[in-house]
PDB file of C-alpha atoms in Angstrom:
ATOM      1  CA  MET A   1    -163.333-140.282-109.339  1.00 57.00           C
ATOM      2  CA  ARG A   2    -164.815-140.223-112.826  1.00 78.00           C
ATOM      3  CA  LEU A   3    -167.853-138.085-113.484  1.00 83.00           C
ATOM      4  CA  ARG A   4    -171.225-139.790-113.287  1.00 88.00           C
ATOM      5  CA  LEU A   5    -174.665-138.406-113.986  1.00 91.00           C
ATOM      6  CA  ARG A   6    -177.514-139.791-111.929  1.00 91.00           C
ATOM      7  CA  VAL A   7    -181.211-139.068-112.452  1.00 91.00           C
ATOM      8  CA  VAL A   8    -183.144-139.089-109.192  1.00 91.00           C
ATOM      9  CA  GLY A   9    -186.763-138.503-108.296  1.00 89.00           C
ATOM     10  CA  ASN A  10    -190.243-139.899-108.722  1.00 87.00           C
ATOM     11  CA  PRO A  11    -191.158-140.246-112.423  1.00 88.00           C
ATOM     12  CA  ALA A  12    -194.845-139.366-111.936  1.00 88.00           C
ATOM     13  CA  CYS A  13    -196.642-136.500-113.664  1.00 88.00           C
ATOM     14  CA  GLY A  14    -196.082-133.178-111.906  1.00 88.00           C
ATOM     15  CA  GLU A  15    -193.103-134.495-109.923  1.00 90.00           C
ATOM     16  CA  ALA A  16    -189.484-133.336-110.302  1.00 91.00           C
ATOM     17  CA  LEU A  17    -186.600-135.366-111.679  1.00 92.00           C
ATOM     18  CA  ARG A  18    -183.110-134.090-110.931  1.00 93.00           C
ATOM     19  CA  ALA A  19    -179.895-134.637-112.884  1.00 93.00           C
ATOM     20  CA  VAL A  20    -177.067-134.854-110.352  1.00 92.00           C
ATOM     21  CA  LEU A  21    -173.457-134.750-111.567  1.00 89.00           C
ATOM     22  CA  LEU A  22    -171.192-136.705-109.208  1.00 89.00           C
ATOM     23  CA  GLY A  23    -167.401-136.507-109.079  1.00 83.00           C
ATOM     24  CA  ASP A  24    -164.656-133.880-109.264  1.00 80.00           C
ATOM     25  CA  LEU A  25    -165.415-131.771-112.332  1.00 76.00           C
ATOM     26  CA  ASN A  26    -162.055-129.985-112.500  1.00 68.00           C
ATOM     27  CA  SER A  27    -159.790-133.033-112.257  1.00 69.00           C
ATOM     28  CA  SER A  28    -162.001-135.137-114.554  1.00 67.00           C
ATOM     29  CA  MET A  29    -162.157-132.466-117.253  1.00 67.00           C
ATOM     30  CA  MET A  30    -158.433-131.707-117.071  1.00 64.00           C
ATOM     31  CA  THR A  31    -157.798-135.419-117.679  1.00 64.00           C
ATOM     32  CA  MET A  32    -160.224-135.508-120.620  1.00 63.00           C
ATOM     33  CA  MET A  33    -158.944-132.389-122.358  1.00 64.00           C
ATOM     34  CA  ASN A  34    -156.335-133.280-124.928  1.00 59.00           C
ATOM     35  CA  ASN A  35    -152.934-131.584-125.031  1.00 59.00           C
ATOM     36  CA  LYS A  36    -153.813-129.549-128.134  1.00 58.00           C
ATOM     37  CA  ILE A  37    -156.726-127.836-126.369  1.00 65.00           C
ATOM     38  CA  ARG A  38    -154.617-127.308-123.245  1.00 63.00           C
ATOM     39  CA  LYS A  39    -151.765-125.672-125.199  1.00 62.00           C
ATOM     40  CA  THR A  40    -153.967-123.636-127.538  1.00 64.00           C
ATOM     41  CA  HIS A  41    -155.948-122.131-124.670  1.00 63.00           C
ATOM     42  CA  LYS A  42    -153.053-121.897-122.167  1.00 65.00           C
ATOM     43  CA  ILE A  43    -154.624-124.225-119.635  1.00 63.00           C
ATOM     44  CA  SER A  44    -152.487-125.802-116.933  1.00 56.00           C
ATOM     45  CA  ASP A  45    -153.211-127.601-113.689  1.00 55.00           C
ATOM     46  CA  GLY A  46    -152.574-124.328-111.834  1.00 60.00           C
ATOM     47  CA  ASN A  47    -154.732-122.285-114.251  1.00 60.00           C
ATOM     48  CA  LEU A  48    -158.061-124.096-114.298  1.00 62.00           C
ATOM     49  CA  PRO A  49    -160.722-122.876-116.737  1.00 65.00           C
ATOM     50  CA  ASP A  50    -164.270-122.087-115.709  1.00 73.00           C
ATOM     51  CA  PHE A  51    -166.391-124.990-116.821  1.00 80.00           C
ATOM     52  CA  TYR A  52    -170.102-124.624-117.376  1.00 83.00           C
ATOM     53  CA  LEU A  53    -172.826-127.173-117.927  1.00 89.00           C
ATOM     54  CA  GLU A  54    -175.691-127.416-120.402  1.00 92.00           C
ATOM     55  CA  TYR A  55    -178.361-129.931-119.501  1.00 94.00           C
ATOM     56  CA  ALA A  56    -180.526-131.807-121.979  1.00 94.00           C
ATOM     57  CA  TRP A  57    -183.402-134.115-121.075  1.00 93.00           C
ATOM     58  CA  LYS A  58    -184.395-136.861-123.499  1.00 91.00           C
ATOM     59  CA  TYR A  59    -187.253-139.291-123.766  1.00 89.00           C
ATOM     60  CA  SER A  60    -187.032-142.539-125.630  1.00 85.00           C
ATOM     61  CA  ARG A  61    -189.439-145.018-127.031  1.00 74.00           C
ATOM     62  CA  THR A  62    -189.267-148.370-128.765  1.00 69.00           C
ATOM     63  CA  ASP A  63    -189.907-148.106-132.501  1.00 67.00           C
ATOM     64  CA  ASP A  64    -192.087-150.523-134.469  1.00 69.00           C
ATOM     65  CA  ASP A  65    -188.952-152.334-135.662  1.00 72.00           C
ATOM     66  CA  GLY A  66    -187.767-152.847-132.066  1.00 69.00           C
ATOM     67  CA  GLY A  67    -185.107-150.090-132.113  1.00 72.00           C
ATOM     68  CA  GLN A  68    -184.888-147.251-129.637  1.00 73.00           C
ATOM     69  CA  SER A  69    -185.231-143.614-130.630  1.00 77.00           C
ATOM     70  CA  SER A  70    -184.276-140.791-128.309  1.00 83.00           C
ATOM     71  CA  LEU A  71    -185.823-137.347-128.669  1.00 86.00           C
ATOM     72  CA  PRO A  72    -185.099-134.135-126.753  1.00 89.00           C
ATOM     73  CA  VAL A  73    -187.652-132.827-124.271  1.00 90.00           C
ATOM     74  CA  GLU A  74    -188.380-129.346-125.610  1.00 88.00           C
ATOM     75  CA  GLY A  75    -187.641-126.586-123.131  1.00 87.00           C
ATOM     76  CA  ALA A  76    -186.010-128.874-120.553  1.00 89.00           C
ATOM     77  CA  THR A  77    -182.511-127.385-120.345  1.00 89.00           C
ATOM     78  CA  GLY A  78    -181.817-127.253-116.618  1.00 92.00           C
ATOM     79  CA  PRO A  79    -180.864-129.753-113.920  1.00 93.00           C
ATOM     80  CA  ILE A  80    -184.516-130.187-112.875  1.00 94.00           C
ATOM     81  CA  TYR A  81    -187.308-131.480-115.107  1.00 93.00           C
ATOM     82  CA  ILE A  82    -190.971-131.450-114.056  1.00 92.00           C
ATOM     83  CA  VAL A  83    -192.496-134.595-115.509  1.00 89.00           C
ATOM     84  CA  ASN A  84    -195.058-133.851-118.198  1.00 86.00           C
ATOM     85  CA  ARG A  85    -198.121-136.013-118.824  1.00 85.00           C
ATOM     86  CA  ASN A  86    -197.168-136.155-122.543  1.00 86.00           C
ATOM     87  CA  HIS A  87    -194.292-138.437-121.599  1.00 86.00           C
ATOM     88  CA  VAL A  88    -196.306-141.106-119.762  1.00 86.00           C
ATOM     89  CA  GLY A  89    -194.933-144.519-120.753  1.00 84.00           C
ATOM     90  CA  PHE A  90    -191.652-143.129-122.136  1.00 88.00           C
ATOM     91  CA  LYS A  91    -188.206-143.518-120.605  1.00 88.00           C
ATOM     92  CA  ILE A  92    -186.681-140.217-119.461  1.00 90.00           C
ATOM     93  CA  ASN A  93    -182.960-139.621-119.044  1.00 91.00           C
ATOM     94  CA  ALA A  94    -180.544-136.680-119.017  1.00 93.00           C
ATOM     95  CA  GLU A  95    -177.180-135.696-120.386  1.00 93.00           C
ATOM     96  CA  VAL A  96    -174.821-132.836-119.599  1.00 93.00           C
ATOM     97  CA  ASN A  97    -172.590-131.123-122.131  1.00 92.00           C
ATOM     98  CA  ILE A  98    -169.511-129.612-120.500  1.00 88.00           C
ATOM     99  CA  TYR A  99    -167.886-126.492-121.962  1.00 86.00           C
ATOM    100  CA  PHE A 100    -165.414-123.863-120.994  1.00 81.00           C
ATOM    101  CA  ARG A 101    -165.080-120.326-122.339  1.00 78.00           C
ATOM    102  CA  ASP A 102    -161.656-119.103-123.398  1.00 74.00           C
ATOM    103  CA  THR A 103    -161.282-115.842-121.470  1.00 71.00           C
ATOM    104  CA  GLU A 104    -159.144-114.196-124.165  1.00 74.00           C
ATOM    105  CA  THR A 105    -161.245-115.028-127.237  1.00 76.00           C
ATOM    106  CA  GLU A 106    -164.621-115.636-125.544  1.00 78.00           C
ATOM    107  CA  GLU A 107    -164.743-118.842-127.610  1.00 80.00           C
ATOM    108  CA  LYS A 108    -167.034-121.600-126.333  1.00 83.00           C
ATOM    109  CA  ILE A 109    -165.057-124.875-126.248  1.00 81.00           C
ATOM    110  CA  PHE A 110    -166.832-128.226-126.008  1.00 85.00           C
ATOM    111  CA  VAL A 111    -165.062-130.678-123.670  1.00 83.00           C
ATOM    112  CA  ALA A 112    -167.303-133.683-123.046  1.00 83.00           C
ATOM    113  CA  THR A 113    -170.804-135.120-122.762  1.00 88.00           C
ATOM    114  CA  VAL A 114    -171.819-137.101-119.695  1.00 89.00           C
ATOM    115  CA  ARG A 115    -174.966-139.200-120.091  1.00 88.00           C
ATOM    116  CA  GLY A 116    -177.170-140.558-117.350  1.00 84.00           C
ATOM    117  CA  GLU A 117    -176.512-144.153-116.479  1.00 77.00           C
ATOM    118  CA  THR A 118    -178.696-146.667-118.290  1.00 70.00           C
ATOM    119  CA  ASP A 119    -180.129-148.088-115.082  1.00 72.00           C
ATOM    120  CA  ASP A 120    -181.248-144.540-114.164  1.00 71.00           C
ATOM    121  CA  ASP A 121    -183.772-144.376-117.029  1.00 74.00           C
ATOM    122  CA  LYS A 122    -187.094-143.450-115.467  1.00 80.00           C
ATOM    123  CA  ILE A 123    -190.332-144.703-117.009  1.00 83.00           C
ATOM    124  CA  VAL A 124    -192.929-141.983-116.574  1.00 81.00           C
ATOM    125  CA  GLN A 125    -196.021-143.167-114.709  1.00 80.00           C
ATOM    126  CA  GLN A 126    -199.388-141.470-114.475  1.00 74.00           C
ATOM    127  CA  ASP A 127    -199.853-140.501-110.835  1.00 62.00           C
ATOM    128  CA  ILE A 128    -203.106-142.230-109.874  1.00 51.00           C
ATOM    129  CA  ASN A 129    -203.564-139.944-106.856  1.00 56.00           C
ATOM    130  CA  ARG A 130    -204.035-136.852-109.028  1.00 51.00           C
ATOM    131  CA  THR A 131    -207.223-135.897-110.781  1.00 44.00           C
ATOM    132  CA  ASP A 132    -207.349-134.276-114.214  1.00 49.00           C
ATOM    133  CA  ASP A 133    -208.238-130.928-112.616  1.00 46.00           C
ATOM    134  CA  MET A 134    -205.161-131.073-110.365  1.00 46.00           C
ATOM    135  CA  ASP A 135    -202.912-131.798-113.340  1.00 48.00           C
ATOM    136  CA  LYS A 136    -204.288-128.801-115.247  1.00 45.00           C
ATOM    137  CA  ARG A 137    -203.562-126.524-112.325  1.00 45.00           C
ATOM    138  CA  ILE A 138    -199.937-127.727-112.103  1.00 46.00           C
ATOM    139  CA  PHE A 139    -199.099-127.012-115.733  1.00 44.00           C
ATOM    140  CA  ARG A 140    -200.708-123.562-116.128  1.00 41.00           C
TER     141      ARG A 140
END
């Protein structure tokens, strides 16, 4: 099964969105890694590397010329993002960069980026059930 990244949750201010990576990480990454990386770092099917994930959340907007621009959400580097009122009206999505660390050299090796599926883009809505005072208390 190929890796897929899904963004789940309610895109209202103060609510949590979660980036969920689906699939078999080890077999997918071993397939994606080219032979040069596998030989250089002595990686075989029986000697699997330790993969680690770096999350990045992005918000996008439509520019005046009709194009889309995607900007990183500052400070949102984990699998969970608490929706911020500054992003009301924007589309929010996530991506995961997959790395492994060579145990001999401690070198950080980039393997792949998995982006959230396009139909998972969440448009942030202002939660009409919250008052301004409640929102201030959430983000202190």
